[in-house]
Coordinates of C-alpha atoms and ligand atoms in Angstrom, one line a residue:
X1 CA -24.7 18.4 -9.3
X2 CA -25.1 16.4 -12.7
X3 CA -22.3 13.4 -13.1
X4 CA -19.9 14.3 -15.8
X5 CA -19.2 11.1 -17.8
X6 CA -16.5 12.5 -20.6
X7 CA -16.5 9.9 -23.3
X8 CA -12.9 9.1 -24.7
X9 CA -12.0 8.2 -28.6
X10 CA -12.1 4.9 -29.2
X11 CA -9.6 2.8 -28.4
X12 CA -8.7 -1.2 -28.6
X13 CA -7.9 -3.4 -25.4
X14 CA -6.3 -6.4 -25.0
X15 CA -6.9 -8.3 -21.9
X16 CA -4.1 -10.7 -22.1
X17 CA -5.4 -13.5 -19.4
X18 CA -8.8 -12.6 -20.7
X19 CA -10.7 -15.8 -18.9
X20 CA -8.5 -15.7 -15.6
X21 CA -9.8 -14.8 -12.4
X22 CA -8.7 -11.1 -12.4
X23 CA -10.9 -10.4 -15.5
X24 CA -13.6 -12.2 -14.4
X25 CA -13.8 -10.4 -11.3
X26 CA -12.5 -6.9 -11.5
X27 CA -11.2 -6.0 -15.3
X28 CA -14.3 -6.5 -17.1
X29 CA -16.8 -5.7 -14.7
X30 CA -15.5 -2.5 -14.6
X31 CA -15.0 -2.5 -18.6
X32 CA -19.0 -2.9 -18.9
X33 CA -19.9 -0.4 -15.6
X34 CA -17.3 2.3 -17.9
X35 CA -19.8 1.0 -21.0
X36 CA -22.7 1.2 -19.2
X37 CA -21.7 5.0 -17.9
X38 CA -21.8 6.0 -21.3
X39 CA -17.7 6.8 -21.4
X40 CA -17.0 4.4 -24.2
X41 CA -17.5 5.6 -27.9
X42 CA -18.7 3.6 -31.1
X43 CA -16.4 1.6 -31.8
X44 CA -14.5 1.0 -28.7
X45 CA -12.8 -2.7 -28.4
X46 CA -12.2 -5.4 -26.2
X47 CA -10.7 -8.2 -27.4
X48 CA -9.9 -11.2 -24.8
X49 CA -6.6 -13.3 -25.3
X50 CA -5.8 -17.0 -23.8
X51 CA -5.1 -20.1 -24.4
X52 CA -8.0 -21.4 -23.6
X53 CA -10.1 -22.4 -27.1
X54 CA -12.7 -20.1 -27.7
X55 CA -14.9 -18.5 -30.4
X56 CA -16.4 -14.9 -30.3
X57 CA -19.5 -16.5 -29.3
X58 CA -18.5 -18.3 -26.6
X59 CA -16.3 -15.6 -25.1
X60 CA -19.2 -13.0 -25.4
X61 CA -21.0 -16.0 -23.2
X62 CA -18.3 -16.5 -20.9
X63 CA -18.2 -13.1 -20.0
X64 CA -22.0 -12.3 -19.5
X65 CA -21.6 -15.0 -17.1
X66 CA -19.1 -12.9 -15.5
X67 CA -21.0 -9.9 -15.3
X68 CA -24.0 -11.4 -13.9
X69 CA -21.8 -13.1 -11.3
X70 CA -19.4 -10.3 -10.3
X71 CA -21.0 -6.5 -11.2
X72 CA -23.2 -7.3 -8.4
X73 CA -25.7 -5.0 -7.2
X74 CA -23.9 -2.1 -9.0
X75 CA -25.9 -2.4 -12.3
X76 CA -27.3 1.0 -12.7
X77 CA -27.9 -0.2 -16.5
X78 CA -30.6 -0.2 -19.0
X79 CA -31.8 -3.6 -19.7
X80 CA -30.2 -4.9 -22.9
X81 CA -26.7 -3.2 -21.8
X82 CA -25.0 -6.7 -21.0
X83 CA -25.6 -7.6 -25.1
X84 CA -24.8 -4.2 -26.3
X85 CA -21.8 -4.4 -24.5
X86 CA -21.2 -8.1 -26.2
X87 CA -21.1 -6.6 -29.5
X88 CA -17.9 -5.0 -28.6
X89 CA -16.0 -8.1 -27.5
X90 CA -13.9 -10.3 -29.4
X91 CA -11.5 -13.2 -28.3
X92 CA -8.0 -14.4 -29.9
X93 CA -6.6 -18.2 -29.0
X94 CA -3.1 -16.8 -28.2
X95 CA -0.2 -18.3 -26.2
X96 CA 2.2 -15.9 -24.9
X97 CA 5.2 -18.5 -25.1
X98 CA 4.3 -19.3 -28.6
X99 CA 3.4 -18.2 -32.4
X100 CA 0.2 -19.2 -31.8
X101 CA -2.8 -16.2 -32.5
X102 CA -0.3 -13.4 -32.7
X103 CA -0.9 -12.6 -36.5
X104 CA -4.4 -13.1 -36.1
X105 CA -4.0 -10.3 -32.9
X106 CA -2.3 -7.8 -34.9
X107 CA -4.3 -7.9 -37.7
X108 CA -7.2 -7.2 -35.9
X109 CA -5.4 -3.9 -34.6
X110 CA -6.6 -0.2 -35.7
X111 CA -3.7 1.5 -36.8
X112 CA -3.6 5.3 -35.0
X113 CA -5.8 4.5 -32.4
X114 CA -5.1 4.1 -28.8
X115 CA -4.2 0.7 -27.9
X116 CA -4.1 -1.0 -24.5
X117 CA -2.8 -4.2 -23.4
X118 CA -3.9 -5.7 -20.0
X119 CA -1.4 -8.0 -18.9
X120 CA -3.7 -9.8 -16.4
X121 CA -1.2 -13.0 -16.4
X122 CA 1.3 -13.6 -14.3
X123 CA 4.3 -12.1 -14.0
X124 CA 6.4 -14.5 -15.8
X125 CA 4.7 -13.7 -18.7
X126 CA 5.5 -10.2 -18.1
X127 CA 8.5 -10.7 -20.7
X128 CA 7.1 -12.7 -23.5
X129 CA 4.2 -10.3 -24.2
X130 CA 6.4 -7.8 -24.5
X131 CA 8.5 -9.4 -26.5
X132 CA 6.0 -10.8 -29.0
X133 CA 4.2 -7.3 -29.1
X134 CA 7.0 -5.9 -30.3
X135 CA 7.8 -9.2 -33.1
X136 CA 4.5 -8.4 -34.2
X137 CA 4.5 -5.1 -34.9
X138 CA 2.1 -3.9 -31.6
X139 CA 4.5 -1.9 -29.6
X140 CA 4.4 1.2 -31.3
X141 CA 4.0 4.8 -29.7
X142 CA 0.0 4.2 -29.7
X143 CA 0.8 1.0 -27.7
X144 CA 0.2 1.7 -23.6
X145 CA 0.6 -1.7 -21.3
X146 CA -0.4 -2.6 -18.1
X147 CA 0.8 -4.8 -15.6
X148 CA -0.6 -6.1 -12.4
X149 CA 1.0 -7.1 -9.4
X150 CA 3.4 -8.6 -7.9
X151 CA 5.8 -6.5 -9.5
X152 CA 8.6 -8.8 -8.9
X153 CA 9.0 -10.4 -5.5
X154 CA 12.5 -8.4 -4.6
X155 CA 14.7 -5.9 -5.9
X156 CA 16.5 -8.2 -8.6
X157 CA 13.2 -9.5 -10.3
X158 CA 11.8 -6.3 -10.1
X159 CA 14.8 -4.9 -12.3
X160 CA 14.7 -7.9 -14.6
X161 CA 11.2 -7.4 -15.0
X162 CA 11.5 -3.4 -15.3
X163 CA 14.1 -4.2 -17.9
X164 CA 12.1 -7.0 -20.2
X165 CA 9.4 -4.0 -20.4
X166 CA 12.0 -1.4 -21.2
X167 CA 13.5 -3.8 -24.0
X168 CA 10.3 -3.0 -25.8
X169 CA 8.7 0.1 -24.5
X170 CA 9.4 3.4 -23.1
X171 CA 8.7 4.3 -19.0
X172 CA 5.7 6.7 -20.2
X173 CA 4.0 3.4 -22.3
X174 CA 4.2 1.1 -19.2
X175 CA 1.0 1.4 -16.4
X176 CA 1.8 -0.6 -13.0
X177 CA -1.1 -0.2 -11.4
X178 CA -1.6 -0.6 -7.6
X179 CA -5.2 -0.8 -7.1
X180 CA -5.3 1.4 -3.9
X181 CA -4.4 4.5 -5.8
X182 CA -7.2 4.4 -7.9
X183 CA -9.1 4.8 -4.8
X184 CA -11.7 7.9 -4.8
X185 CA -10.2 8.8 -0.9
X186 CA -6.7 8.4 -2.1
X187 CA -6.9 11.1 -4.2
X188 CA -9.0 13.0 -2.1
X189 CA -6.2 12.8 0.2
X190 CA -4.7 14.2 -1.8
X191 CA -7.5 17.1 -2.9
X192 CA -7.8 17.4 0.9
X193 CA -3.8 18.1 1.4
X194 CA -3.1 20.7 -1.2
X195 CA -6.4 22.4 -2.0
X196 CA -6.7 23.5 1.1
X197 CA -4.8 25.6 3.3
X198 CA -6.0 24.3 6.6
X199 CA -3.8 21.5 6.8
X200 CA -0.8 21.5 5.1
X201 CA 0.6 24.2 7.8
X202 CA 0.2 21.2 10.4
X203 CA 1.4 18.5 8.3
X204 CA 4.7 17.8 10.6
X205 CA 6.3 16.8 13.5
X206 CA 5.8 19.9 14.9
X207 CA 2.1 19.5 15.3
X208 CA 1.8 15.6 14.3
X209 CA 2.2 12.8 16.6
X210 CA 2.0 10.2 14.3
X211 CA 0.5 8.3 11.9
X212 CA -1.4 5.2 11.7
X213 CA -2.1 3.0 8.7
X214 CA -4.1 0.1 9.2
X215 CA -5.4 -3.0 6.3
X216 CA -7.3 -5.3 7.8
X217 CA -9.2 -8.2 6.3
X218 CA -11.5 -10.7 7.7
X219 CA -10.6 -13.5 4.7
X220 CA -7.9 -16.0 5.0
X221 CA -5.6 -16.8 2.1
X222 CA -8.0 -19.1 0.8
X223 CA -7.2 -20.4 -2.5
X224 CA -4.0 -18.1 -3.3
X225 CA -1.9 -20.0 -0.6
X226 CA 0.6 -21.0 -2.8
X227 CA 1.6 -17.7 -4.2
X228 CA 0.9 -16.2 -0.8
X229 CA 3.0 -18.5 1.2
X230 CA 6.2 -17.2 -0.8
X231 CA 4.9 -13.6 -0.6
X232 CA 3.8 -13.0 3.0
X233 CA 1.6 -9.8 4.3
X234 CA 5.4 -7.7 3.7
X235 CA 5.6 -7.9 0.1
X236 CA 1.9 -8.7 -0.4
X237 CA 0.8 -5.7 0.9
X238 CA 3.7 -3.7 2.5
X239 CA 5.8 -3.1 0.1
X240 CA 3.0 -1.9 -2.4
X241 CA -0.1 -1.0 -1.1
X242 CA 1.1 0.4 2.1
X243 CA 4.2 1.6 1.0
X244 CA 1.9 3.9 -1.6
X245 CA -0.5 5.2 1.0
X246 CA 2.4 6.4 3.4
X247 CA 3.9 8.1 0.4
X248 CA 0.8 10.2 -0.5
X249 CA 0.1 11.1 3.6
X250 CA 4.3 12.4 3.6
X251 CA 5.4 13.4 0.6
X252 CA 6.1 17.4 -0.3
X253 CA 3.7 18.9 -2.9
X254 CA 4.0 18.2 -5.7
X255 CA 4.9 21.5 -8.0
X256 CA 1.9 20.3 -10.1
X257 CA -0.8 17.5 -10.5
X258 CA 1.6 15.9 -13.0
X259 CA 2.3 12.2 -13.4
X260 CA 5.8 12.7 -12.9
X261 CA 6.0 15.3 -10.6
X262 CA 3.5 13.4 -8.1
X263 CA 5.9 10.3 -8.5
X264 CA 9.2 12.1 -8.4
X265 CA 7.7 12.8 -4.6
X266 CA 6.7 9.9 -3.6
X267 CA 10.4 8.3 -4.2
X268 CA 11.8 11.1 -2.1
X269 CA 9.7 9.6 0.7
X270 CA 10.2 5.5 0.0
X271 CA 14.2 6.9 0.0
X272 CA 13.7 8.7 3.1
X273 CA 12.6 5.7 5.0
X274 CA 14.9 4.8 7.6
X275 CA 16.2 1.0 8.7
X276 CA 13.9 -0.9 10.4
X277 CA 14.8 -1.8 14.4
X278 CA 14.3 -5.9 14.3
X279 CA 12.4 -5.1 17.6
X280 CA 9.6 -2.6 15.8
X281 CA 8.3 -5.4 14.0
X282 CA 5.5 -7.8 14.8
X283 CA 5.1 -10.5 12.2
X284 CA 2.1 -13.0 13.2
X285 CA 0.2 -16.2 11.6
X286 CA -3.5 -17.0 12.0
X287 CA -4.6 -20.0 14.1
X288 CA -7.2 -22.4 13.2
X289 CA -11.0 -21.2 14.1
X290 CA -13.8 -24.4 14.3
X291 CA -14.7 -24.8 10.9
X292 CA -11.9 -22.8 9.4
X293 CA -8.6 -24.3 8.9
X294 CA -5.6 -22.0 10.2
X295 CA -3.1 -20.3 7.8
X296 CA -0.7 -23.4 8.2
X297 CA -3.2 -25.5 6.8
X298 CA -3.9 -23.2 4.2
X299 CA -0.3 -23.8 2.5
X300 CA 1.6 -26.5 1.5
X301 CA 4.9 -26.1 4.3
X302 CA 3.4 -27.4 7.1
X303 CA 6.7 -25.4 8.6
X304 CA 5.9 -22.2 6.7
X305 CA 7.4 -19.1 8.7
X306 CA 5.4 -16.8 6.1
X307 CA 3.5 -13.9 7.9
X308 CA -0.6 -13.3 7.8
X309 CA 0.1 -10.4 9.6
X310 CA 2.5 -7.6 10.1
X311 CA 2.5 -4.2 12.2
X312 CA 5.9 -2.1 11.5
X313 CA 6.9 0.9 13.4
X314 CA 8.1 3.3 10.5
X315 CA 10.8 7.1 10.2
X316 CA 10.7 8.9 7.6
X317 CA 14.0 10.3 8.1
X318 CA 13.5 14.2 6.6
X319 CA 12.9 17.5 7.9
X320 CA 9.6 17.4 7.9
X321 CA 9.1 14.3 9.7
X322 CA 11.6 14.1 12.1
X323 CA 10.0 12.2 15.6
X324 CA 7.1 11.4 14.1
X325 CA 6.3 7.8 13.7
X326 CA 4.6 5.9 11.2
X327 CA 2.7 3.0 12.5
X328 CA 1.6 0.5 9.8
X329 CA -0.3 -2.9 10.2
X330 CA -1.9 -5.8 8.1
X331 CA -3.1 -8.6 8.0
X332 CA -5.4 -11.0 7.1
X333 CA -8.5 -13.0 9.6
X334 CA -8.5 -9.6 11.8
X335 CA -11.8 -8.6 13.3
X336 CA -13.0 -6.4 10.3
X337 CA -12.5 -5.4 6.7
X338 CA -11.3 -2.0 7.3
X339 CA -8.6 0.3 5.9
X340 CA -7.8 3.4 6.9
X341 CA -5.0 6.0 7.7
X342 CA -5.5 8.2 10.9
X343 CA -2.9 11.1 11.1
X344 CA -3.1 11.8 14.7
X345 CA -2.3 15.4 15.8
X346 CA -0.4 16.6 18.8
X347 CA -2.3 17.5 22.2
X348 CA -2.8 21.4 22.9
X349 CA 0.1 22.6 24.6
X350 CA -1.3 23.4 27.8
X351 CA -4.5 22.4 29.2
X352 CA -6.7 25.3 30.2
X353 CA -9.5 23.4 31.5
X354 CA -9.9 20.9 34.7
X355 CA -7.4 18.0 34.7
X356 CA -10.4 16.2 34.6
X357 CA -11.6 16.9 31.1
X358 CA -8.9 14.4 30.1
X359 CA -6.9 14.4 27.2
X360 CA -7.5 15.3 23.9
X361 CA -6.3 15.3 20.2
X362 CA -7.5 16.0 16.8
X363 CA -7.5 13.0 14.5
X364 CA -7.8 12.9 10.9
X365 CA -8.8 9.6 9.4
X366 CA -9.5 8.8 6.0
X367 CA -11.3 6.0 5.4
X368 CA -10.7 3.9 2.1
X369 CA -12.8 1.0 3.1
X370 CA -15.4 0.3 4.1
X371 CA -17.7 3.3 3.7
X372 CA -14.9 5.7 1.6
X373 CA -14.9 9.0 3.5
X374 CA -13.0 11.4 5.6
X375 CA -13.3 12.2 9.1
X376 CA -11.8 14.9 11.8
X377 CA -12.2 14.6 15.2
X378 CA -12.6 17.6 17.3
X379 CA -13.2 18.6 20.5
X380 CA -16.0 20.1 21.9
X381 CA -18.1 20.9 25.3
X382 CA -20.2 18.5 26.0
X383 CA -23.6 19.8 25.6
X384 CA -25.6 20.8 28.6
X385 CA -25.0 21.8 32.6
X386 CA -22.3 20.5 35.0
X387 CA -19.0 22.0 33.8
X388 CA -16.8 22.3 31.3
X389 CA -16.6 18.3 30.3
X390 CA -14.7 17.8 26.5
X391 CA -15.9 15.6 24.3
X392 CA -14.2 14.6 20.7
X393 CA -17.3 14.4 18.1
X394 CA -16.3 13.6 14.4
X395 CA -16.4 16.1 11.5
X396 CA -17.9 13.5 9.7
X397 CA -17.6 13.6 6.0
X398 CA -19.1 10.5 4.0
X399 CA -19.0 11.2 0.4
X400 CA -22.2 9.5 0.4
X401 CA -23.7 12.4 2.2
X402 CA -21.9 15.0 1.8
X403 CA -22.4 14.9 -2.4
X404 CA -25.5 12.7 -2.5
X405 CA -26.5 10.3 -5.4
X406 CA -23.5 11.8 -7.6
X407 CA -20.8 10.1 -4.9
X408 CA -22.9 6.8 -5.3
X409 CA -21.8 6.9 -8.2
X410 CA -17.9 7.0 -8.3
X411 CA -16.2 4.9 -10.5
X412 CA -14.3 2.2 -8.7
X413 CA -10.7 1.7 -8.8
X414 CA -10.6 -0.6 -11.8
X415 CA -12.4 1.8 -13.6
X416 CA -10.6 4.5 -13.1
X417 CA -7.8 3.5 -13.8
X418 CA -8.3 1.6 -16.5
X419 CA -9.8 4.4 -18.1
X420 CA -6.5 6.9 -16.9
X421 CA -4.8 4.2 -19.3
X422 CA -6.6 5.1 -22.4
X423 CA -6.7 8.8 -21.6
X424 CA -2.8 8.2 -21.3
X425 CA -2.5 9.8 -17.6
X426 CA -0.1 7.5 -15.6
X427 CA -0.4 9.5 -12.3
X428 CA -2.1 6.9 -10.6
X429 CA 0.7 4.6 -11.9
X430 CA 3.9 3.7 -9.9
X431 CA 6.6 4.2 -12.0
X432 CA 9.6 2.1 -12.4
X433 CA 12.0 3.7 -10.0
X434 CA 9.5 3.8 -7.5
X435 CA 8.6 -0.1 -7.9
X436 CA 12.6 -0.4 -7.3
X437 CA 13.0 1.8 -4.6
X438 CA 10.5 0.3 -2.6
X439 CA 12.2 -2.9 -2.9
X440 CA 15.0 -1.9 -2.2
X441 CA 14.0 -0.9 1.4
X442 CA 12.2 -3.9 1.4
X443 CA 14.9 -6.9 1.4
X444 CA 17.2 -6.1 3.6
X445 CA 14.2 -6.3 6.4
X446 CA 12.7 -9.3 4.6
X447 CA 16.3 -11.1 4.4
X448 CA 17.1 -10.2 8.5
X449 CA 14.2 -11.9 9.8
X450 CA 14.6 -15.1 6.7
X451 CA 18.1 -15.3 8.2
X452 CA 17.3 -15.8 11.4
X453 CA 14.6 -17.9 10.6
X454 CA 12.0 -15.7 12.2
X455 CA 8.7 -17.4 13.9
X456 CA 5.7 -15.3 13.3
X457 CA 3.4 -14.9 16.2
X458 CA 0.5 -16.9 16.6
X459 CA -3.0 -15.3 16.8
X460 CA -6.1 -15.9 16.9
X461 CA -8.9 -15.5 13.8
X462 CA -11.5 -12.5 14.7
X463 CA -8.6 -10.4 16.6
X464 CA -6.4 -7.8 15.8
X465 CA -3.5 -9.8 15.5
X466 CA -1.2 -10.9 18.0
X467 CA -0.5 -8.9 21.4
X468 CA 2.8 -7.9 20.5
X469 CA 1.4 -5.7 18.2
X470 CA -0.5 -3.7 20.6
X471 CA 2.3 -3.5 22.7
X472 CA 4.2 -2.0 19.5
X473 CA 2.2 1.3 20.3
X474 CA 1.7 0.9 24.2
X475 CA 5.2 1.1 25.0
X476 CA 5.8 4.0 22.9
X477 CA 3.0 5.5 25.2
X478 CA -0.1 5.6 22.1
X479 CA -2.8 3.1 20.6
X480 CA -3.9 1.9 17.9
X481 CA -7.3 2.8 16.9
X482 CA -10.1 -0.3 17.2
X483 CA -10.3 -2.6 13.9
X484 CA -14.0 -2.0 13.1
X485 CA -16.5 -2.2 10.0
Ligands
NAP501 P1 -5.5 -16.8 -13.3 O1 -6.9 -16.9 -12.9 O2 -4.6 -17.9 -13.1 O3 -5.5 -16.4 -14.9 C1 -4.4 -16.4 -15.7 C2 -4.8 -16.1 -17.1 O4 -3.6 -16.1 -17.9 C3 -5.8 -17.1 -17.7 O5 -6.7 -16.3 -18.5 C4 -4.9 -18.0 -18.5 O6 -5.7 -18.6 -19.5 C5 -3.9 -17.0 -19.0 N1 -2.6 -17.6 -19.4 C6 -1.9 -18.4 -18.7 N2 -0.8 -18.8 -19.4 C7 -0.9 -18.2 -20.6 C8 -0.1 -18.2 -21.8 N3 1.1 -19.0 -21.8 N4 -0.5 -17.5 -22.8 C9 -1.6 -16.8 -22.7 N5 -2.4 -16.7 -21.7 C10 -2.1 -17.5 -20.6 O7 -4.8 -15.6 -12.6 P2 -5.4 -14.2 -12.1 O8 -5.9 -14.4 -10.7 O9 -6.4 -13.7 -13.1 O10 -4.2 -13.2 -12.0 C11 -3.6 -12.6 -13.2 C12 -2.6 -11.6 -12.7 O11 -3.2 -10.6 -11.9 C13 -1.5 -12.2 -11.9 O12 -0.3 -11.5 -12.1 C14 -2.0 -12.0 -10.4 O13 -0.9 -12.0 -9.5 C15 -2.5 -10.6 -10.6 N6 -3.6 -10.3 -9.6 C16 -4.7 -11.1 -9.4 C17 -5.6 -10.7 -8.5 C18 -6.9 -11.5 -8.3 O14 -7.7 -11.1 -7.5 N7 -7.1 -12.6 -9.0 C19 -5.4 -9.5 -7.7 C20 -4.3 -8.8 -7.9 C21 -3.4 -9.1 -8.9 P3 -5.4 -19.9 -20.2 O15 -5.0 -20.9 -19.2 O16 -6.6 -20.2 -21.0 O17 -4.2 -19.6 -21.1

């Protein structure tokens, strides 16, 4: 099975925060590995734009740098590819609060070709760009933006910032992108859901017991502990990431594969979540380990009650999903990079073998990282004399194996979606409403627990967070499944 690379018109991008650490590391790597792929016609554009002085030259420099550092083993290109791929980079001294290296932008604009702005700044930027896009004559129906996260930090920023966008540009020209969508298993999730018919009959209370969702990392806050200490694992990571995965695992289906028909069900879900119970949520902090400092010396309040880690007992609170509870954890210094979502199916209604055979149930987990894949549990005989003893053996399929060389080859997130911008599909995109709903369901839990001035857990570094969290599950007579690579 051949690759099919479709190559797309050519098109201009602006990186806005062209020489920050988001382009260095994910933006343009994945800009040359979509080069490299062949997908980007003669022609094609990318022009950096900072502050920061800079010549062509010495942007086209700065960014080779950043290829060899960051594109790591995931070359797959011809030798000479990093220079071609030069020839298509330009740079513009702009400031986004200023005049400065707007006219010289625009002018270097195509007219009638797709345009794409990267807004890899942050946030309070969001508003100027828009604004000066539009002074200068940029924001026109070819124009698409994108914006990164945090989108906002609670339900009034988000609307301020949803409505400094909307001043300038209309809900289908704006691309919030939420990096775990553009996952190759996210959307096989969704392939997996409603191309077949062997699940979707099962996908409910009725025959689901629940549902676990699970982002661990092994890396502390490092470096972004100023940011993260006003953010915490809840709106970091809950209130996005998470918040996006348990839509796709809920929602109905969609009538079609349609931007807006995808989204219009995932808000159905983020309005169908119910109050969280104070008691049905573990919030913990990360203690010091020998040579690595603990998440209280990772941020300025020596005080901080910000959470590293947080496991939520969850109800979506619809027909479908009535008594079945959604279990979702993160955090960050746990025992492995892992993320995954197990939907964990019912046991058979009566046993017709020994007592002793134990108990069994079907899991279905879909692996996003490491090792993208999907995997069904089943039960079986175990092989051989001596009875009828039942074993669960995986249905194991790793896209690696199951497609060969072609799956290797998957684009990553970045590149994907980055590419779903200039082909103008935004259903990988969270659209405003959703953004807003989901915050809306966020602050009252994040004010309850700010109110009461809320301690987060201690635990330790290597673990899977604190105890409490286990017990989350034990008392409600289930487990969590092992944090492992
Ligand atoms: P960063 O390293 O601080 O880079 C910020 C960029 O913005 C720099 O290129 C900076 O260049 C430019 N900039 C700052 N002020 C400007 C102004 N007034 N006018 C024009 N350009 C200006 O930040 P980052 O880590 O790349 O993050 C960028 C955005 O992505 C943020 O919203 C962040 O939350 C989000 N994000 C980052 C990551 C990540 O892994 N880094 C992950 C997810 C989301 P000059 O100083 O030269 O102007």
């Amino acid at each position: 099975m051949a690759s099919r690379i479709i190559p797309v018109d050519p098109f201009d991008l602006v990186v806005f925060g062209g020489t920050g650490d988001l382009a260095r590391r994910k933006i343009l790597p994945a800009l040359f590995r979509r080069f490299c792929a062949g997908q980007m016609e003669e022609g094609t554009r990318i022009i950096g734009a900072a502050r920061s002085d800079m010549d062509d030259a010495e942007y086209r420099a700065f960014v080779a740098e950043a290829l060899i550092e960051f594109n790591g083993d995931h070359s797959g290109c011809e030798p000479g590819t990093i220079t071609r791929f030069q020839q298509i980079l330009s740079y513009v001294t702009l400031d986004a609060r200023g005049d400065k290296g707007w006219g010289e932008l625009a002018a270097k604009m195509h007219p009638g070709r797709v345009r794409a702005f990267y807004f890899s700044v942050g946030p309070s930027l969001f508003g100027d760009l828009a604004l000066r896009l539009h002074q200068h004559g940029m924001a026109d129906h070819d124009t698409r933006i994108v914006v990164e996260k945090p989108f906002g930090r609670d339900l009034a920023s988000a609307r301020a910032l949803n409505k400094a966008l909307a001043d300038h540009f209309d809900e289908s020209q704006i691309y919030r992108i939420d990096h775990y969508l553009g996952k190759e298993t996210v959307q096989n999730l969704m392939a997996l859901r409603f191309g077949n018919m062997l699940f979707e009959p099962l996908w409910n209370s009725h025959y689901v017991d629940h549902i676990q969702i699970t982002v661990a990392e092994t890396v502390g806050v490092g470096g972004r502990g100023d940011y993260y200490d006003r953010a915490g694992a809840m709106r970091d990571m809950v209130q996005n990431h998470l918040m996006q995965l348990l839509c796709l695992i809920a929602m109905e289906p969609p009538a079609k594969f349609d931007p807006d028909a995808v989204r219009d069900e995932k808000l159905k879900v983020i309005r169908a979540l119910g109050e969280v119970d104070p008691a049905q949520i573990v919030r913990g902090q990360y203690l010091e380990d020998e040579d690595k400092p603990g998440y209280l010396e990772h941020v300025e309040n020596p005080k901080s009650l910000t959470e590293s880690f947080i496991a939520l007992k969850l109800h979506v609170i619809n027909w479908r999903w009535a008594g079945t509870p959604f279990y979702v954890r993160t955090g960050k210094r746990l025992k492995a990079r892992t993320s995954e979502i197990a939907v964990v199916f019912k046991e058979a209604p009566h046993n017709i073998f020994d007592q002793d055979s134990g108990r069994h149930r079907n899991i279905l987990t879909i692996r996003l990282q490491p090792n993208e894949g999907i995997d069904l549990d089943v039960t079986i005989k175990e092989p051989g004399p001596g009875g009828m003893r039942l074993v669960d053996v995986p249905l194991d399929m790793t896209f690696t194996e199951a497609l060969g060389p072609d799956a290797e080859d998957v684009p990553d997130a970045y590149e994907r979606l980055i590419m779903d911008v200039v082909r103008g599909n935004q259903t990988l995109f969270m659209r405003g409403d959703e953004v807003e709903a989901a915050w809306a369901w966020t602050d009252p839990i994040v004010a309850a627990w700010e109110e009461r001035e809320d301690k987060p857990l201690s635990y330790e570094t290597g673990s899977s967070g604190p105890d409490e969290a286990l017990a989350l599950m034990h008392k409600d007579g289930r487990k969590w499944r092992d944090i492992r690579a």
